[in-house]
XYZ file of C-alpha atoms in Angstrom:
198
model
C 75.021 60.623 -23.152
C 72.894 64.862 -2.574
C 75.388 62.454 -1.530
C 73.855 59.110 -0.791
C 75.823 57.797 2.153
C 79.289 56.922 3.364
C 81.546 54.321 4.912
C 85.171 53.324 4.956
C 86.480 51.025 2.261
C 85.958 47.382 3.104
C 83.205 47.955 5.653
C 79.486 47.626 5.199
C 77.466 50.804 5.023
C 73.848 51.809 5.023
C 72.876 54.268 2.346
C 69.755 56.301 3.037
C 67.997 56.978 -0.241
C 65.119 59.372 -0.805
C 62.249 57.767 -2.680
C 59.148 59.080 -4.381
C 56.011 56.981 -4.507
C 53.651 56.831 -7.465
C 51.330 59.171 -5.576
C 54.125 61.764 -5.178
C 54.727 60.899 -1.517
C 58.297 60.873 -0.292
C 59.974 58.309 1.896
C 63.345 56.760 2.585
C 64.784 53.335 1.899
C 67.873 51.937 3.531
C 70.038 49.930 1.169
C 72.561 47.767 2.985
C 75.789 47.486 1.064
C 78.883 45.455 1.705
C 82.060 46.407 -0.124
C 82.187 44.598 -3.466
C 79.184 42.408 -2.704
C 75.913 41.773 -4.457
C 73.028 43.775 -3.086
C 69.423 42.616 -3.126
C 66.911 45.314 -3.917
C 64.736 46.284 -0.944
C 61.314 44.605 -0.856
C 58.996 45.868 -3.560
C 61.815 47.315 -5.682
C 62.669 44.545 -8.082
C 62.640 42.021 -5.215
C 64.681 39.289 -6.839
C 67.167 41.596 -8.590
C 70.834 41.593 -7.569
C 72.905 44.733 -8.131
C 76.570 44.017 -8.813
C 79.568 46.183 -9.510
C 81.383 45.256 -12.741
C 83.940 42.559 -12.027
C 85.457 41.294 -15.271
C 85.333 40.984 -19.052
C 82.874 38.077 -18.899
C 80.105 40.598 -18.114
C 80.824 42.712 -21.200
C 78.705 40.710 -23.721
C 75.647 40.985 -21.448
C 76.183 44.718 -20.967
C 76.665 45.286 -24.698
C 73.668 43.143 -25.627
C 71.329 44.963 -23.264
C 72.483 48.439 -24.258
C 72.394 47.743 -27.987
C 68.877 46.347 -27.615
C 67.505 49.204 -25.520
C 69.288 52.390 -26.655
C 69.003 54.084 -30.046
C 72.684 55.051 -30.278
C 75.071 52.379 -31.604
C 78.337 51.906 -29.693
C 81.429 49.986 -30.742
C 83.254 47.598 -28.442
C 85.971 50.257 -28.120
C 83.481 52.686 -26.582
C 82.439 50.115 -23.987
C 86.048 49.236 -23.212
C 87.020 52.901 -22.897
C 84.479 53.446 -20.143
C 84.490 50.047 -18.442
C 88.252 49.460 -18.376
C 89.084 52.989 -17.213
C 86.290 53.207 -14.593
C 85.223 49.639 -13.713
C 84.030 50.796 -10.285
C 81.463 53.033 -12.050
C 79.779 50.222 -13.988
C 76.974 48.260 -12.372
C 74.678 45.485 -13.549
C 71.280 44.334 -12.325
C 70.918 40.551 -12.516
C 67.704 38.569 -12.342
C 67.646 34.782 -12.646
C 71.173 34.838 -14.102
C 70.307 37.401 -16.789
C 71.454 40.994 -17.051
C 68.275 43.111 -16.883
C 69.884 46.487 -16.251
C 73.215 48.251 -16.489
C 74.807 51.638 -16.018
C 78.186 52.706 -17.425
C 79.882 55.885 -16.185
C 83.146 57.782 -15.924
C 84.678 60.376 -13.610
C 87.307 62.919 -14.659
C 88.414 66.515 -14.240
C 86.303 68.759 -16.483
C 87.914 71.601 -18.407
C 86.060 74.174 -16.315
C 87.484 72.798 -13.094
C 85.028 70.471 -11.326
C 85.559 66.753 -10.924
C 82.711 65.600 -13.174
C 80.919 62.280 -13.189
C 79.304 61.287 -16.446
C 76.537 58.736 -16.965
C 77.302 57.425 -20.439
C 74.746 54.625 -20.694
C 71.779 53.387 -18.671
C 69.564 50.584 -19.929
C 66.896 48.411 -18.337
C 65.273 45.480 -20.127
C 61.772 46.501 -21.226
C 60.223 43.503 -19.495
C 61.736 44.609 -16.160
C 60.820 48.279 -16.132
C 58.697 49.914 -13.426
C 60.624 47.997 -10.753
C 63.002 50.869 -9.835
C 65.968 49.014 -11.354
C 67.111 52.123 -13.254
C 66.739 54.277 -10.143
C 68.778 51.822 -8.081
C 71.512 51.639 -10.725
C 71.762 55.442 -10.921
C 71.909 55.752 -7.130
C 74.714 53.205 -6.896
C 76.680 54.941 -9.640
C 76.225 58.363 -8.024
C 77.334 56.967 -4.665
C 80.472 55.499 -6.250
C 81.208 58.881 -7.862
C 80.657 60.680 -4.540
C 83.024 58.216 -2.858
C 85.617 59.116 -5.519
C 85.219 62.881 -4.964
C 82.801 63.970 -7.720
C 81.612 67.579 -7.647
C 78.833 67.057 -10.179
C 77.285 64.427 -12.447
C 76.056 65.037 -16.002
C 74.386 63.033 -18.749
C 72.523 63.495 -21.991
C 69.196 61.977 -22.940
C 66.959 62.275 -25.983
C 64.361 65.047 -25.611
C 61.747 62.452 -26.539
C 62.744 60.164 -23.630
C 60.349 61.566 -21.042
C 60.668 58.509 -18.751
C 64.427 59.075 -18.429
C 63.968 62.782 -17.735
C 61.418 62.029 -14.998
C 63.742 59.435 -13.420
C 66.725 61.802 -13.353
C 64.750 64.841 -12.198
C 63.332 62.816 -9.270
C 66.959 62.095 -8.309
C 67.793 65.821 -8.258
C 69.124 66.401 -11.769
C 68.246 69.697 -13.457
C 68.001 70.484 -17.162
C 71.201 72.284 -18.063
C 71.502 72.619 -21.851
C 69.785 71.741 -25.133
C 71.985 69.945 -27.668
C 70.494 70.121 -31.145
C 70.726 67.079 -33.455
C 73.038 65.458 -30.904
C 72.306 61.826 -31.709
C 73.058 59.972 -34.945
C 69.324 59.569 -35.529
C 69.015 63.378 -35.628
C 67.139 63.688 -32.325
C 67.968 66.565 -29.974
C 69.335 65.895 -26.494
C 68.969 67.543 -23.109
C 72.005 67.692 -20.834
C 71.032 67.095 -17.213
C 73.258 67.971 -14.285
C 73.355 67.046 -10.605
C 75.428 69.363 -8.428
C 76.939 67.497 -5.478
C 78.932 70.295 -3.816
């Protein structure tokens, strides 16, 4: 299982986000965010996708359905509720035509070694909607929310065989931190990735 911007609570903010094109070129996108509002993806990045912060229990079946369909690890409803009820501001969904096509579920807590650590527990994007930067946008929003809450670092685990996830996270500044052998129930090894924020 690099700060992106700022702004006072309740006021709109512009988050400048570094982007990498398919040809390796770098650029910047401005994502205009209003507190608690839906955000349209900038042109060319999912176009008709709305990014929403988790609002209530009615979204849980969509989140669970997407994650269970896209990730290899099975999670019980108690796992979802642990993360989503304790850190609702760190859960985001990507909606397209009324359907949940992407989600990210995270937490933020003091780590035993001292730093305030964000953790990306689950990220899933519907297979039919990949290559539209939905996952990248979800991760950026989650990281920004963690930064706003004082995170010192963000960590996650991903299967060593999931090269697309590793590329996505490394483009966002994450570094490979630790190998975790036979970490998943299916016996696959994991890589822990870490993003240092301070």
